[in-house]
Tab-separated table of C-alpha atoms and ligand atoms in Angstrom:
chain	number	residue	atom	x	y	z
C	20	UNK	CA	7.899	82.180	-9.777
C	21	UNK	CA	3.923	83.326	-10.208
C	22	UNK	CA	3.034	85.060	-6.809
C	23	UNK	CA	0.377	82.710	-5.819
C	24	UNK	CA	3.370	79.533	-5.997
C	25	UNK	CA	5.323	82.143	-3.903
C	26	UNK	CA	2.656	82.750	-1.253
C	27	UNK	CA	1.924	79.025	-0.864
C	28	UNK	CA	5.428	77.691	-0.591
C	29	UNK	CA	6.337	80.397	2.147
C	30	UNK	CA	3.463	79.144	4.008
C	31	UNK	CA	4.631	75.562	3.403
C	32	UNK	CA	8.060	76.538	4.937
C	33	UNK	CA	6.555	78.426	7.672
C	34	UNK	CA	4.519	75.504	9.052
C	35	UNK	CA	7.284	73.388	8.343
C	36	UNK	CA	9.841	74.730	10.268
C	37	UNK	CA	7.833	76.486	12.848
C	38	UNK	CA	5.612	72.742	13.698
C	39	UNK	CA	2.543	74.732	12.818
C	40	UNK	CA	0.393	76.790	10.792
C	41	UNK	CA	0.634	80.233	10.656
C	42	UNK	CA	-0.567	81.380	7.800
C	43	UNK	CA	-0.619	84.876	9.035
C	44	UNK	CA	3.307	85.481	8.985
C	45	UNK	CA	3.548	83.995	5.447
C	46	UNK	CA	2.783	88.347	3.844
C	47	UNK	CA	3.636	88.468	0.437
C	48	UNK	CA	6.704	91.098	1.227
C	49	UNK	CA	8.516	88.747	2.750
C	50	UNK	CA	11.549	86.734	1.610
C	51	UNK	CA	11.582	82.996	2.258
C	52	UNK	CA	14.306	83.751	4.724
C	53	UNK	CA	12.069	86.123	6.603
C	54	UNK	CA	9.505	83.687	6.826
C	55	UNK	CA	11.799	81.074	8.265
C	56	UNK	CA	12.923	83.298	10.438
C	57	UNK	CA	9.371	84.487	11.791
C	58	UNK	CA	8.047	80.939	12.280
C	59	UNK	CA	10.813	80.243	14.626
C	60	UNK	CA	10.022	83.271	16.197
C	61	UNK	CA	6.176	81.484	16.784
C	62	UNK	CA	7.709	78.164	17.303
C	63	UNK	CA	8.216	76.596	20.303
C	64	UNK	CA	11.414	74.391	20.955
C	65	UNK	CA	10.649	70.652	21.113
C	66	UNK	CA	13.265	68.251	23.105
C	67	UNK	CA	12.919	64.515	22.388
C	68	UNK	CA	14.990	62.251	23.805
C	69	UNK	CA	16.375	60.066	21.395
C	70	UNK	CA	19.359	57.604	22.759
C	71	UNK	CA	21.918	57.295	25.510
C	72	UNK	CA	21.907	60.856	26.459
C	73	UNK	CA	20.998	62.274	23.127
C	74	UNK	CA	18.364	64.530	22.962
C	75	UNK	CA	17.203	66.280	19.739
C	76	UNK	CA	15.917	69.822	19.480
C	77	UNK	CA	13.176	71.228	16.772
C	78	UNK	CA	11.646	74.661	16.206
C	79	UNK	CA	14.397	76.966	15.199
C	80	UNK	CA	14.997	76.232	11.510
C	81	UNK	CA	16.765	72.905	11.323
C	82	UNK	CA	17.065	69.786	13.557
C	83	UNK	CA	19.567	70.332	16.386
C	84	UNK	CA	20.952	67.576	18.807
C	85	UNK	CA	23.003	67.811	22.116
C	86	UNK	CA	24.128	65.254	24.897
C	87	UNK	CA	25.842	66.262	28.169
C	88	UNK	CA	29.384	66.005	29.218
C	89	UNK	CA	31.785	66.494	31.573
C	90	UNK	CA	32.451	69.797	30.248
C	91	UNK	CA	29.480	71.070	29.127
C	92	UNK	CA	26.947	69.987	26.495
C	93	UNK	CA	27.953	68.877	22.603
C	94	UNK	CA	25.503	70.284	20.197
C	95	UNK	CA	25.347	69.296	16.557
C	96	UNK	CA	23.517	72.414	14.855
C	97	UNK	CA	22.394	75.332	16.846
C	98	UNK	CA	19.339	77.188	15.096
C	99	UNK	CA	18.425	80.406	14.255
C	100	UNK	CA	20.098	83.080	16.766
C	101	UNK	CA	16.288	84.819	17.651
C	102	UNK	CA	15.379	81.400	19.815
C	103	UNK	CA	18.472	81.727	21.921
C	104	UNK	CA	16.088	82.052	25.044
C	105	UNK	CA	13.735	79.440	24.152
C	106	UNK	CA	16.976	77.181	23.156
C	107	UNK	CA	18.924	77.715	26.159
C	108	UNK	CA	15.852	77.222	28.271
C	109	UNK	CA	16.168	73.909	26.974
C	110	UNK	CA	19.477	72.956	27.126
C	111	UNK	CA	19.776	74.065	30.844
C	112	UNK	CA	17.364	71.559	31.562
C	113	UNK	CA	19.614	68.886	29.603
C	114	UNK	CA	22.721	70.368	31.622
C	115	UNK	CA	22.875	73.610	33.103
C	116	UNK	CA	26.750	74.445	33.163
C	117	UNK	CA	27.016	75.621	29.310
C	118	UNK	CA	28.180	74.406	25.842
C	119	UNK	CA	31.171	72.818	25.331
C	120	UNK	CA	31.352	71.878	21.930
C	121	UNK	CA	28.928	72.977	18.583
C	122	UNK	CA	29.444	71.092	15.132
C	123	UNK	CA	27.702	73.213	12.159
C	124	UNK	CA	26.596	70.178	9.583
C	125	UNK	CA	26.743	72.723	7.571
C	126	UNK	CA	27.111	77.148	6.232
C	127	UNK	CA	23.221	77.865	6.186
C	128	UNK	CA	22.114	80.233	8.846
C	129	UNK	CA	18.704	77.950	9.786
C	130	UNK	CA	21.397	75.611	10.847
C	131	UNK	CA	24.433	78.270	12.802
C	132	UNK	CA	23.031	81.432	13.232
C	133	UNK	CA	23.278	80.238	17.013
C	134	UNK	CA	26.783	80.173	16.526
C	135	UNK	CA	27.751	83.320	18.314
C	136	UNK	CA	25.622	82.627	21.372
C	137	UNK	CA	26.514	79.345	21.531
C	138	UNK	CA	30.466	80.828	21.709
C	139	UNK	CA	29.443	83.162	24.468
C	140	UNK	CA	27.724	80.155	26.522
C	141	UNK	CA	32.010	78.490	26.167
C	142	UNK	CA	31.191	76.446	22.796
C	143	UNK	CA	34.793	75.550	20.563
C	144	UNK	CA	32.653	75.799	17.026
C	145	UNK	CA	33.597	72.632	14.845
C	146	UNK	CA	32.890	72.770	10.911
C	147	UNK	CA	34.344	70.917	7.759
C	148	UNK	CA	37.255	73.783	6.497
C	149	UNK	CA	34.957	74.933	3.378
C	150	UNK	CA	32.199	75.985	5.391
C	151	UNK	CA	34.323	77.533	8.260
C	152	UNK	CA	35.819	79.304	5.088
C	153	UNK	CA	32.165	80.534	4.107
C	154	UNK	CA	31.240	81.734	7.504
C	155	UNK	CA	33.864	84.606	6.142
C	156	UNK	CA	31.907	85.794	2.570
C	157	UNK	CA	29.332	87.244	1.364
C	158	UNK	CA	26.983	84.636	0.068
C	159	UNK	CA	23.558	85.533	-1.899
C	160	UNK	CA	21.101	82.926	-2.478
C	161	UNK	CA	18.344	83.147	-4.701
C	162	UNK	CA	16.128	80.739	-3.725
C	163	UNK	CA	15.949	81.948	0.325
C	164	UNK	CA	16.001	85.376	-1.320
C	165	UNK	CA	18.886	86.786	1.307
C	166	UNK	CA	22.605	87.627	1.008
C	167	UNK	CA	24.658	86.242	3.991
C	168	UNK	CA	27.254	88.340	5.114
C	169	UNK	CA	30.309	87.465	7.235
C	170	UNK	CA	29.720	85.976	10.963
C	171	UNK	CA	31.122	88.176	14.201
C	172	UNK	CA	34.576	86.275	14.690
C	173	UNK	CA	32.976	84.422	18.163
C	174	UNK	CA	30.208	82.810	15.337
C	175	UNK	CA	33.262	81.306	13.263
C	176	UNK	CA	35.050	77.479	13.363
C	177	UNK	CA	37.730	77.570	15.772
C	178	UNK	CA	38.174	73.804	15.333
C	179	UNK	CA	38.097	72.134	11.412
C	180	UNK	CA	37.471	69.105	9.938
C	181	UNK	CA	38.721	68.497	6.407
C	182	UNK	CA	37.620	64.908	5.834
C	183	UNK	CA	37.310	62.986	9.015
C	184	UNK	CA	37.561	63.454	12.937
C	185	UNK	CA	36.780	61.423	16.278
C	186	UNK	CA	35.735	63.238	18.871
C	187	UNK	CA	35.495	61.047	22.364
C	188	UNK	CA	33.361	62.997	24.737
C	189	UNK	CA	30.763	62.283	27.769
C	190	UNK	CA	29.613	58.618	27.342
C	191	UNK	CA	30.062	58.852	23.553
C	192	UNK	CA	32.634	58.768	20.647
C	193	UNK	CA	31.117	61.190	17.993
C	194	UNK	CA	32.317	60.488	14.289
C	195	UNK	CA	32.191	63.695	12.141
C	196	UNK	CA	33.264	63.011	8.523
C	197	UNK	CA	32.939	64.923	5.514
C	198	UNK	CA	30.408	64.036	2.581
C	199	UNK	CA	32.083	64.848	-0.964
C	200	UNK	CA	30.144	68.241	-2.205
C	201	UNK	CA	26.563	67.594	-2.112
C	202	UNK	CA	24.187	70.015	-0.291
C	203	UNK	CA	27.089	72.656	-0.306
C	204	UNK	CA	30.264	71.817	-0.520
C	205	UNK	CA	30.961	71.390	3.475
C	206	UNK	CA	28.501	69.162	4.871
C	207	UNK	CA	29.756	66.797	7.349
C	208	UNK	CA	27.867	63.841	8.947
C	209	UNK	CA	27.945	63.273	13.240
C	210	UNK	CA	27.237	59.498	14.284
C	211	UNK	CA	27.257	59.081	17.884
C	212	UNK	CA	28.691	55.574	17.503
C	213	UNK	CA	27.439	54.218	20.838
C	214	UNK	CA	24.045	55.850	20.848
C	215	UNK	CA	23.721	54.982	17.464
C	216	UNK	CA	22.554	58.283	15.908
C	217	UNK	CA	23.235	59.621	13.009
C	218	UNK	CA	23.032	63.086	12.086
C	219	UNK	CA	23.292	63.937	8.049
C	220	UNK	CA	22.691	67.413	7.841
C	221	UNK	CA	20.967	68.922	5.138
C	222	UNK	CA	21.829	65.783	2.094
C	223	UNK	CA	18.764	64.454	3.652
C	224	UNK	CA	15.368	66.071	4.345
C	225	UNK	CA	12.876	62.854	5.524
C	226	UNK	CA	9.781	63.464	3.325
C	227	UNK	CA	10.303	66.742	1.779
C	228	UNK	CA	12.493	67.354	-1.655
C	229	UNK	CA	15.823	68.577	-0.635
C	230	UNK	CA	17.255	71.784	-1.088
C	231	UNK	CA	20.663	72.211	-2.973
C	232	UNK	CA	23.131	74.914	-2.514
C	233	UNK	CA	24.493	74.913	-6.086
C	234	UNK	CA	26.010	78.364	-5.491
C	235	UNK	CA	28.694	77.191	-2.601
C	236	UNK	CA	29.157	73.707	-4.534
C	237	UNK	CA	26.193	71.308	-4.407
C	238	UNK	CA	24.922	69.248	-6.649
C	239	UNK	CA	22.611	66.325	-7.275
C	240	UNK	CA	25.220	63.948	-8.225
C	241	UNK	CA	26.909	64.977	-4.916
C	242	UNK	CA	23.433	64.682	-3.219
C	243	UNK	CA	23.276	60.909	-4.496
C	244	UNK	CA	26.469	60.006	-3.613
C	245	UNK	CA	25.821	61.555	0.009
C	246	UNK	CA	22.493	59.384	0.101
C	247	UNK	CA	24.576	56.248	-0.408
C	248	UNK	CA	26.880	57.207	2.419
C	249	UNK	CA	24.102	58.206	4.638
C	250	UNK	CA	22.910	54.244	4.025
C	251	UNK	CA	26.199	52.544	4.015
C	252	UNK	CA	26.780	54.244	7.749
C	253	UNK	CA	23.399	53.372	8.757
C	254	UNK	CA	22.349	50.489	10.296
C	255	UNK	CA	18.931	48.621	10.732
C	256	UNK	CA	18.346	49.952	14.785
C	257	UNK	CA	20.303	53.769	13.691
C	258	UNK	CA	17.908	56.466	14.252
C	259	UNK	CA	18.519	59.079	11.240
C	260	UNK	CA	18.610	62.859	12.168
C	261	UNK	CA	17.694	64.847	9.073
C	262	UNK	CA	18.228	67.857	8.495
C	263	UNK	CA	14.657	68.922	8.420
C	264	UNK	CA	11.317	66.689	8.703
C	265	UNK	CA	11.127	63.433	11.261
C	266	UNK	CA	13.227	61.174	12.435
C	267	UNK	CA	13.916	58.234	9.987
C	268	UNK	CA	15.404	54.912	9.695
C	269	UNK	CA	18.175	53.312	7.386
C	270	UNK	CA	14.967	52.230	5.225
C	271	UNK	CA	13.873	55.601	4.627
C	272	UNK	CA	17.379	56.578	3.675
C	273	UNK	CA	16.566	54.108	1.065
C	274	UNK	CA	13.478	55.295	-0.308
C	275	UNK	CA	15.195	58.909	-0.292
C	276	UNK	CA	18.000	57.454	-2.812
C	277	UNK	CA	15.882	55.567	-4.735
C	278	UNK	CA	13.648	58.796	-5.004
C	279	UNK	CA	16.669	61.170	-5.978
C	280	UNK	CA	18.252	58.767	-8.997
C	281	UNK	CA	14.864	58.316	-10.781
C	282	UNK	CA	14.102	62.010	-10.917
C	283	UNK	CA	17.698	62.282	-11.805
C	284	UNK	CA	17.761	60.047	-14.427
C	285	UNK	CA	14.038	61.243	-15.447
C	286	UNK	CA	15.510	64.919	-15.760
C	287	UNK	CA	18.236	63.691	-17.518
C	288	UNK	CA	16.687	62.233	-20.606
C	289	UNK	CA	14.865	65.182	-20.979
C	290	UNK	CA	17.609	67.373	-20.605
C	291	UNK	CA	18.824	64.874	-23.768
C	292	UNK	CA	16.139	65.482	-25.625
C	293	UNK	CA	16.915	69.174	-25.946
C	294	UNK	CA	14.059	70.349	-23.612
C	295	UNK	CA	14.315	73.589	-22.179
C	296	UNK	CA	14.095	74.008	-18.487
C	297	UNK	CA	10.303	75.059	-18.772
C	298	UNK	CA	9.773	72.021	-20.897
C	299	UNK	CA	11.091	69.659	-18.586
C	300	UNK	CA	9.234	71.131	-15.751
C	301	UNK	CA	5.842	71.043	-17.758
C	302	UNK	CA	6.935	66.960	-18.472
C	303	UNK	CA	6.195	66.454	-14.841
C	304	UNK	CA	9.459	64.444	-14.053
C	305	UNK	CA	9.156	64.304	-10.520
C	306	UNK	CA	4.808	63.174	-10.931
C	307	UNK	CA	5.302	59.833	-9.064
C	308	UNK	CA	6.813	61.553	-5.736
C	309	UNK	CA	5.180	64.605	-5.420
C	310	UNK	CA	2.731	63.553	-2.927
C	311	UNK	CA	4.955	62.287	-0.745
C	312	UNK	CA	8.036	64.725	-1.361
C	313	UNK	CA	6.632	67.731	-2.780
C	314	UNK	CA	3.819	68.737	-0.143
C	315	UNK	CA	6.420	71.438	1.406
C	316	UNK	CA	9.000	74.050	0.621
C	317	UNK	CA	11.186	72.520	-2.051
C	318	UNK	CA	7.387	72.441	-4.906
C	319	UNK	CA	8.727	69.705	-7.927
C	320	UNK	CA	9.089	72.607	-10.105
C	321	UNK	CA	11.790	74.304	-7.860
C	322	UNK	CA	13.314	70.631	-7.608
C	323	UNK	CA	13.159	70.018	-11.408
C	324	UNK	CA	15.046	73.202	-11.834
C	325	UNK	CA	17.659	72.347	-9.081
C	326	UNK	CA	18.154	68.939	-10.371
C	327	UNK	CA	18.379	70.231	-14.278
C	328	UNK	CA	20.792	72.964	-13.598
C	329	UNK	CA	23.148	69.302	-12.514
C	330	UNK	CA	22.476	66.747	-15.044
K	411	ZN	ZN1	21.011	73.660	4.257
């Protein structure tokens, strides 16, 4: 990657996941994983309320959610671990007598790193088995420029999910189920069945390319076939929780799908041809989307790659 690409997609993630520009944190020293890191360090925490009782936090690397109950809140994601203040701050004014229960969509640390926290504040920590099962390696990846190691034991999945599980709490009965490998290979959905929200982790990023994890099982065939289960449990009046960017609607699940199989297939048939990776990139296969997809930290030449490396 040329330096200047570097510089100007680690200040795409920064204002991304911070909500704002800071241009200042994105120094050229710093890993992609430092400069997530720092903008949630400059970020604020958002709280939206969304539907019956569900309230949806931003600023700390990915989307979070959490509803109260008669135990304590549920929380679906819980951030990066350096917001903890600015995170519980928030949640004690959605319920001030702790966390119950916190499902991880997913390994990446934008989207646990709380988990250990969260534990100490009385959270059980629910995960599909393969990424409780990562929470216990070493992981390095490339792209983020960081190698994971093993979480404290409090951080780890105490409760697992290997393909589906109902969980009945507070006013709500929360459906976790497992996506085949897509993102990674432990992703799991949350639909809060009477609220009608849907949480799909990271297989969906509204109006950015997507990241995936080929390294602990992802692929873009699984990232397909995760965007037509995101739509087939989505219905017209379901609010859609990405993992990262705004809210979105069954419709813009669409629009993701439909933007995912034509850069496939485009990546494909180039692929077919016998171009090399740096051919395909230079053949533009992604041209058509990039204004609306490829504005912010996934640039269409890091998604050709991803999406070549699985075709
Ligand atoms: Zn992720």
């Amino acid at each position: 990657m040329k330096n200047a690409e570097f510089r100007r997609r680690m200040t795409s993630v920064a204002a991304l996941v911070a909500g704002l520009c800071a241009p200042g944190i994105a120094a050229a020293q710093q890993t992609p994983y430092d400069t997530i890191n720092a903008a949630a360090a400059a970020s604020e925490i958002t709280a939206t309320p969304l539907r019956g009782g569900v309230v949806l936090l931003q600023g700390s690397g990915g989307n979070m959610v959490a509803m109260p109950g008669p135990d304590g809140l549920l929380m679906i994601d819980d951030g990066i671990a350096l917001s903890k203040a600015k995170v519980e701050a928030k949640l004690h004014e959605i319920q001030p007598t702790g966390i119950r229960y916190a499902v991880n969509t997913h390994w990446h640390w934008d989207h646990t790193d709380g988990n250990v926290w969260v534990h100490d504040d009385g959270a059980t920590i629910i995960a599909q088995a393969n990424t409780a099962r990562h929470f216990g390696e070493t992981i390095r990846v490339v792209e983020w420029g960081h190698t994971f190691t093993p979480l404290p034991a409090g951080g780890r999945a105490a409760m697992l999910v290997a393909k589906e599980k109902t969980l009945a709490y507070g006013t709500d009965v929360i459906r976790l189920r497992a996506y085949m490998p897509s993102h990674t290979d432990g992703d799991l959905s949350a639909y809060f069945t009477r609220a009608d929200v849907l949480l799909t982790g990271d297989t969906y990023w509204n109006g950015l390319y997507p990241f995936i994890d080929y390294v602990a099982g992802g692929s873009i065939d699984g990232m397909i076939a995760a965007a037509d289960a995101n739509i087939a449990m989505a219905g017209e009046k379901t609010i859609v929780v990405p993992g990262h960017g705004p809210l979105g609607t069954r419709a813009d699940l669409i629009a993701y799908r439909d933007m995912l199989v034509t850069i496939r297939t485009n990546v494909a048939a180039l692929k077919k041809q016998g171009k090399t990776l740096e051919e395909a990139i230079a053949a533009r296969p992604t041209a058509a989307f990039d204004a609306k997809w490829g504005q912010m930290i996934i640039s269409p030449a890091l998604f050709t790659t991803l999406v070549y490396r699985g075709v």
